[in-house]
DNA sequence: AATTGATATATCAGTAATGGATATACTACA
DNA sequence: TGTAGTATATCCATTACTGATATATCAATT
């Protein structure tokens, strides 16, 4: 079993987590991340430009993300970012933690199943 | 299908979430919550007394939790709390959101399975 | 080609949340 | 009876976040 625990240099807050997750599929740009996170969390997490660009810069500094390129980018203003291996490791580590917590909660039947096959 | 979305009067941060979750099994007291959360999150979330008692008081104010009683309480100093129905609804709502995100991430294979039967 | 609204990045200030220090007191045990 | 651990509580410095603001570009309409 591989050791998947990674110690990031700062706390992986919900904002940081969702920014990383938004890039897990491929290159993403700031504005798109803002919109996707709000949609994905059903509005419960809205990342303002302040948090977003602060977070992106910090992720760049510690090389969890790097500059990327949007496939056939139309809009020249967009800046695309992508996960580095390190960034993906951090994301996976965090996700695994989250996954364990969800599993635990399910065991406790905090979540009462509704139609989970 | 019941509408499980609940709109809490403040943000359900990781600290708030874990405090609620710690009470999902039954009555819990502050110090115990601090320890359990640190253990459960493998040390990645340490709730200091400042956050803890601030959080507990706020949860009491909005009636997500209420005072409880430890079964045959030995230590008289302990103050036990338990979830109200409202508190449990908030917890379930948040958990479902988290669960969906974890599922989504799994679909994307951000989490590469290792021995998931 | 000018106007307009949405897109997009960026910074800043005010607010909210958190962590750590500190205080106080009780418990258990040697 | 001393001391380490348990337990609640408050305060303050730090950190994180939100929302306002600024600036500029793009797309669509006219």
CSV table of C-alpha atoms (C1' of nucleotides) in Angstrom, one decimal:
chain,number,residue,atom,x,y,z
A,1,UNK,CA,0.0,0.0,0.0
A,2,UNK,CA,1.4,3.3,-1.1
A,3,UNK,CA,1.6,6.1,1.4
A,4,UNK,CA,-0.7,8.6,0.0
A,5,UNK,CA,-0.5,11.1,2.8
A,6,UNK,CA,1.0,14.4,1.7
A,7,UNK,CA,1.9,17.3,3.9
A,8,UNK,CA,1.0,20.5,2.2
A,9,UNK,CA,2.8,23.8,3.3
A,10,UNK,CA,-0.6,25.3,4.2
A,11,UNK,CA,-4.0,24.3,5.1
A,12,UNK,CA,-6.2,22.8,2.4
A,13,UNK,CA,-9.3,24.8,3.0
A,14,UNK,CA,-12.5,24.1,1.1
A,15,UNK,CA,-11.6,26.9,-1.3
A,16,UNK,CA,-8.2,25.4,-2.0
A,17,UNK,CA,-9.6,22.0,-2.3
A,18,UNK,CA,-12.3,23.0,-4.8
A,19,UNK,CA,-9.8,25.0,-6.9
A,20,UNK,CA,-7.6,21.9,-7.2
A,21,UNK,CA,-10.5,19.6,-7.9
A,22,UNK,CA,-11.7,21.9,-10.7
A,23,UNK,CA,-8.4,21.3,-12.4
A,24,UNK,CA,-8.4,17.6,-12.0
A,25,UNK,CA,-9.9,17.0,-15.4
A,26,UNK,CA,-7.6,19.3,-17.3
A,27,UNK,CA,-6.6,22.9,-17.7
A,28,UNK,CA,-8.9,25.5,-16.2
A,29,UNK,CA,-9.0,29.2,-15.9
A,30,UNK,CA,-10.0,31.4,-13.0
A,31,UNK,CA,-13.3,32.6,-14.0
A,32,UNK,CA,-14.4,29.2,-15.1
A,33,UNK,CA,-13.3,27.7,-11.7
A,34,UNK,CA,-15.4,30.3,-9.9
A,35,UNK,CA,-18.5,29.3,-11.8
A,36,UNK,CA,-17.9,25.6,-11.7
A,37,UNK,CA,-17.4,25.5,-7.9
A,38,UNK,CA,-20.6,27.4,-7.3
A,39,UNK,CA,-22.5,25.1,-9.6
A,40,UNK,CA,-20.9,22.0,-8.2
A,41,UNK,CA,-21.6,22.9,-4.6
A,42,UNK,CA,-25.1,23.9,-5.3
A,43,UNK,CA,-24.3,27.5,-4.4
A,44,UNK,CA,-23.1,26.6,-0.9
A,45,UNK,CA,-19.5,27.7,-1.8
A,46,UNK,CA,-19.0,30.9,-3.7
A,47,UNK,CA,-15.4,31.8,-4.3
A,48,UNK,CA,-15.0,35.5,-4.8
A,49,UNK,CA,-12.2,36.9,-7.0
A,50,UNK,CA,-10.3,37.8,-3.9
A,51,UNK,CA,-10.1,34.3,-2.6
A,52,UNK,CA,-9.6,32.9,-6.1
A,53,UNK,CA,-6.7,34.8,-7.3
A,54,UNK,CA,-5.0,34.8,-3.9
A,55,UNK,CA,-5.4,31.0,-3.9
A,56,UNK,CA,-4.2,30.6,-7.5
A,57,UNK,CA,-1.1,32.6,-6.8
A,58,UNK,CA,-0.2,30.7,-3.7
A,59,UNK,CA,-0.7,27.4,-5.5
A,60,UNK,CA,1.6,28.6,-8.2
A,61,UNK,CA,4.2,29.6,-5.6
A,62,UNK,CA,4.4,26.2,-4.1
A,63,UNK,CA,4.1,24.5,-7.5
A,64,UNK,CA,0.9,22.6,-6.9
A,65,UNK,CA,-0.2,24.1,-10.2
A,66,UNK,CA,1.5,25.6,-13.2
A,67,UNK,CA,0.6,27.6,-16.2
A,68,UNK,CA,-1.2,25.6,-18.8
A,69,UNK,CA,-2.9,26.2,-22.1
A,70,UNK,CA,-6.5,26.1,-23.0
A,71,UNK,CA,-7.1,23.8,-26.0
A,72,UNK,CA,-7.5,26.2,-29.0
A,73,UNK,CA,-8.0,29.1,-26.7
A,74,UNK,CA,-10.4,31.6,-28.1
A,75,UNK,CA,-10.4,34.2,-25.4
A,76,UNK,CA,-6.9,35.7,-25.0
A,77,UNK,CA,-7.6,37.0,-21.6
A,78,UNK,CA,-7.9,33.6,-20.1
A,79,UNK,CA,-5.1,32.2,-18.1
A,80,UNK,CA,-5.1,28.5,-17.9
A,81,UNK,CA,-3.6,26.4,-15.1
A,82,UNK,CA,-3.0,22.8,-14.6
A,83,UNK,CA,-2.1,20.5,-11.7
A,84,UNK,CA,1.4,19.5,-11.2
A,85,UNK,CA,2.2,16.0,-9.9
A,86,UNK,CA,2.6,17.4,-6.5
A,87,UNK,CA,-0.7,19.2,-6.7
A,88,UNK,CA,-2.5,16.1,-7.8
A,89,UNK,CA,-0.9,14.2,-4.9
A,90,UNK,CA,-2.2,16.8,-2.5
A,91,UNK,CA,-5.6,16.6,-4.0
A,92,UNK,CA,-5.7,12.9,-3.8
A,93,UNK,CA,-4.5,12.9,-0.3
A,94,UNK,CA,-7.2,15.3,0.7
A,95,UNK,CA,-9.8,13.5,-1.2
A,96,UNK,CA,-9.0,10.2,0.5
A,97,UNK,CA,-9.4,11.8,3.8
A,98,UNK,CA,-12.7,13.2,2.8
A,99,UNK,CA,-13.7,9.9,1.3
A,100,UNK,CA,-12.9,8.1,4.6
A,101,UNK,CA,-15.0,10.6,6.5
A,102,UNK,CA,-18.0,10.1,4.2
A,103,UNK,CA,-17.6,6.3,4.5
A,104,UNK,CA,-17.5,6.6,8.3
A,105,UNK,CA,-20.6,8.7,8.3
A,106,UNK,CA,-22.4,6.3,6.1
A,107,UNK,CA,-21.5,3.5,8.5
A,108,UNK,CA,-23.0,5.5,11.3
A,109,UNK,CA,-26.1,5.9,9.2
A,110,UNK,CA,-25.9,9.6,9.5
A,111,UNK,CA,-26.7,9.5,5.9
A,112,UNK,CA,-29.8,7.4,5.5
A,113,UNK,CA,-29.7,5.8,2.1
A,114,UNK,CA,-32.4,6.7,-0.3
A,115,UNK,CA,-32.2,4.3,-3.2
A,116,UNK,CA,-28.6,3.5,-3.1
A,117,UNK,CA,-28.8,0.3,-5.2
B,1,UNK,CA,-37.8,12.3,-2.7
B,2,UNK,CA,-37.4,14.5,0.3
B,3,UNK,CA,-35.7,17.9,-0.1
B,4,UNK,CA,-32.6,17.4,2.0
B,5,UNK,CA,-31.1,20.8,1.3
B,6,UNK,CA,-30.9,23.0,4.4
B,7,UNK,CA,-29.8,26.6,4.5
B,8,UNK,CA,-27.8,27.2,7.6
B,9,UNK,CA,-27.5,30.7,9.0
B,10,UNK,CA,-23.7,30.6,8.7
B,11,UNK,CA,-21.1,28.7,6.8
B,12,UNK,CA,-20.5,25.1,7.6
B,13,UNK,CA,-16.8,25.2,7.8
B,14,UNK,CA,-14.7,22.1,8.3
B,15,UNK,CA,-14.6,22.9,12.0
B,16,UNK,CA,-18.4,23.2,12.3
B,17,UNK,CA,-18.9,20.1,10.2
B,18,UNK,CA,-16.6,17.9,12.3
B,19,UNK,CA,-18.1,19.2,15.5
B,20,UNK,CA,-21.6,18.2,14.3
B,21,UNK,CA,-20.3,14.9,13.0
B,22,UNK,CA,-18.7,14.1,16.3
B,23,UNK,CA,-22.1,14.3,17.9
B,24,UNK,CA,-23.9,12.2,15.4
B,25,UNK,CA,-23.5,9.0,17.5
B,26,UNK,CA,-24.6,10.5,20.7
B,27,UNK,CA,-23.8,13.0,23.3
B,28,UNK,CA,-20.3,14.5,23.3
B,29,UNK,CA,-18.3,17.0,25.2
B,30,UNK,CA,-15.9,19.7,24.1
B,31,UNK,CA,-12.6,18.1,25.1
B,32,UNK,CA,-13.6,14.8,23.6
B,33,UNK,CA,-14.6,16.4,20.4
B,34,UNK,CA,-11.2,18.1,20.1
B,35,UNK,CA,-9.4,14.8,20.5
B,36,UNK,CA,-11.7,12.8,18.3
B,37,UNK,CA,-11.5,15.2,15.4
B,38,UNK,CA,-7.7,15.3,15.5
B,39,UNK,CA,-7.7,11.5,15.5
B,40,UNK,CA,-10.3,11.1,12.8
B,41,UNK,CA,-8.6,13.5,10.4
B,42,UNK,CA,-5.2,11.9,11.0
B,43,UNK,CA,-4.0,15.2,12.6
B,44,UNK,CA,-4.8,17.3,9.6
B,45,UNK,CA,-7.5,19.2,11.5
B,46,UNK,CA,-6.8,20.3,15.0
B,47,UNK,CA,-9.5,22.3,16.6
B,48,UNK,CA,-8.1,24.6,19.3
B,49,UNK,CA,-10.2,25.7,22.3
B,50,UNK,CA,-10.8,29.0,20.7
B,51,UNK,CA,-12.5,27.6,17.6
B,52,UNK,CA,-14.2,24.9,19.6
B,53,UNK,CA,-16.0,26.8,22.2
B,54,UNK,CA,-16.8,29.6,19.8
B,55,UNK,CA,-18.4,27.0,17.5
B,56,UNK,CA,-20.3,25.2,20.3
B,57,UNK,CA,-21.8,28.5,21.5
B,58,UNK,CA,-22.9,29.5,18.1
B,59,UNK,CA,-24.4,26.1,17.4
B,60,UNK,CA,-26.3,26.4,20.7
B,61,UNK,CA,-27.5,29.9,19.8
B,62,UNK,CA,-29.1,28.6,16.6
B,63,UNK,CA,-30.3,25.4,18.2
B,64,UNK,CA,-28.4,23.0,16.0
B,65,UNK,CA,-27.3,21.5,19.3
B,66,UNK,CA,-28.6,21.5,22.8
B,67,UNK,CA,-27.3,20.5,26.2
B,68,UNK,CA,-27.3,16.8,26.8
B,69,UNK,CA,-26.1,14.4,29.5
B,70,UNK,CA,-23.3,12.0,29.5
B,71,UNK,CA,-24.4,8.5,30.4
B,72,UNK,CA,-23.4,8.1,34.0
B,73,UNK,CA,-21.1,11.0,33.9
B,74,UNK,CA,-18.1,10.6,36.0
B,75,UNK,CA,-16.4,13.9,35.4
B,76,UNK,CA,-18.6,16.7,36.7
B,77,UNK,CA,-16.7,19.3,34.6
B,78,UNK,CA,-17.8,17.9,31.4
B,79,UNK,CA,-20.6,19.5,29.5
B,80,UNK,CA,-22.4,17.3,27.1
B,81,UNK,CA,-24.1,18.3,23.9
B,82,UNK,CA,-26.4,16.6,21.4
B,83,UNK,CA,-27.7,17.3,18.0
B,84,UNK,CA,-31.2,18.7,17.6
B,85,UNK,CA,-33.2,17.6,14.6
B,86,UNK,CA,-32.3,20.8,12.9
B,87,UNK,CA,-28.6,20.1,13.6
B,88,UNK,CA,-28.9,16.7,12.2
B,89,UNK,CA,-30.6,18.0,9.1
B,90,UNK,CA,-27.8,20.4,8.5
B,91,UNK,CA,-25.2,17.7,9.0
B,92,UNK,CA,-27.0,15.4,6.6
B,93,UNK,CA,-27.3,18.1,4.0
B,94,UNK,CA,-23.6,18.9,4.3
B,95,UNK,CA,-22.7,15.3,4.2
B,96,UNK,CA,-24.7,14.7,1.1
B,97,UNK,CA,-22.9,17.5,-0.6
B,98,UNK,CA,-19.5,16.1,0.4
B,99,UNK,CA,-20.6,12.7,-0.6
B,100,UNK,CA,-21.6,13.9,-4.0
B,101,UNK,CA,-18.2,15.6,-4.5
B,102,UNK,CA,-16.3,12.5,-3.5
B,103,UNK,CA,-18.4,10.4,-5.9
B,104,UNK,CA,-17.8,12.9,-8.6
B,105,UNK,CA,-14.0,12.8,-8.0
B,106,UNK,CA,-14.1,9.0,-8.0
B,107,UNK,CA,-15.8,9.1,-11.4
B,108,UNK,CA,-13.1,11.3,-12.7
B,109,UNK,CA,-10.6,8.8,-11.3
B,110,UNK,CA,-8.9,11.5,-9.4
B,111,UNK,CA,-8.8,8.8,-6.8
B,112,UNK,CA,-7.2,5.8,-8.3
B,113,UNK,CA,-8.7,2.8,-6.6
B,114,UNK,CA,-6.4,0.6,-4.7
B,115,UNK,CA,-8.2,-2.6,-3.8
B,116,UNK,CA,-11.7,-1.4,-3.9
B,117,UNK,CA,-13.4,-4.7,-4.4
C,1,DA,C1',-18.1,51.2,-35.6
C,2,DA,C1',-20.2,52.3,-31.4
C,3,DT,C1',-22.7,50.6,-27.5
C,4,DT,C1',-23.7,47.3,-24.1
C,5,DG,C1',-23.5,43.3,-21.1
C,6,DA,C1',-21.0,39.4,-20.0
C,7,DT,C1',-16.4,37.7,-19.5
C,8,DA,C1',-11.9,37.8,-17.2
C,9,DT,C1',-8.0,39.0,-14.3
C,10,DA,C1',-6.5,41.7,-10.4
C,11,DT,C1',-6.2,44.2,-5.9
C,12,DC,C1',-7.8,45.9,-1.6
C,13,DA,C1',-10.3,46.6,2.6
C,14,DG,C1',-13.4,44.9,5.9
C,15,DT,C1',-15.1,40.9,8.1
C,16,DA,C1',-15.1,36.2,9.7
C,17,DA,C1',-12.8,32.1,11.3
C,18,DT,C1',-9.1,29.9,13.3
C,19,DG,C1',-5.0,28.7,16.4
C,20,DG,C1',-2.4,29.3,20.2
C,21,DA,C1',-1.5,31.4,24.6
C,22,DT,C1',-3.3,31.9,28.9
C,23,DA,C1',-6.3,31.2,32.9
C,24,DT,C1',-8.6,28.4,36.2
C,25,DA,C1',-10.0,24.3,38.3
C,26,DC,C1',-10.8,19.5,38.9
C,27,DT,C1',-9.3,14.4,38.6
C,28,DA,C1',-6.4,10.5,39.1
C,29,DC,C1',-2.5,8.5,40.6
C,30,DA,C1',1.8,7.8,42.3
D,1,DT,C1',0.5,16.3,48.2
D,2,DG,C1',2.4,17.1,44.0
D,3,DT,C1',1.9,16.7,39.2
D,4,DA,C1',0.3,15.3,34.8
D,5,DG,C1',-3.7,15.1,32.3
D,6,DT,C1',-8.5,16.5,31.7
D,7,DA,C1',-11.8,20.2,30.9
D,8,DT,C1',-14.0,24.6,30.1
D,9,DA,C1',-13.4,29.3,28.9
D,10,DT,C1',-11.6,33.8,27.0
D,11,DC,C1',-8.6,36.7,24.4
D,12,DC,C1',-5.6,38.1,20.8
D,13,DA,C1',-2.8,37.6,16.7
D,14,DT,C1',-2.9,35.5,12.4
D,15,DT,C1',-5.0,33.8,8.5
D,16,DA,C1',-8.8,33.2,5.2
D,17,DC,C1',-12.6,34.8,2.9
D,18,DT,C1',-16.1,38.0,0.8
D,19,DG,C1',-17.5,41.8,-1.7
D,20,DA,C1',-16.4,46.1,-3.8
D,21,DT,C1',-13.8,48.2,-7.1
D,22,DA,C1',-10.8,48.7,-11.1
D,23,DT,C1',-9.5,47.7,-15.7
D,24,DA,C1',-9.8,45.6,-19.9
D,25,DT,C1',-11.5,42.4,-23.5
D,26,DC,C1',-15.0,39.8,-26.0
D,27,DA,C1',-19.5,39.0,-28.3
D,28,DA,C1',-23.6,40.5,-30.0
D,29,DT,C1',-26.6,44.0,-31.6
D,30,DT,C1',-27.6,47.8,-34.1
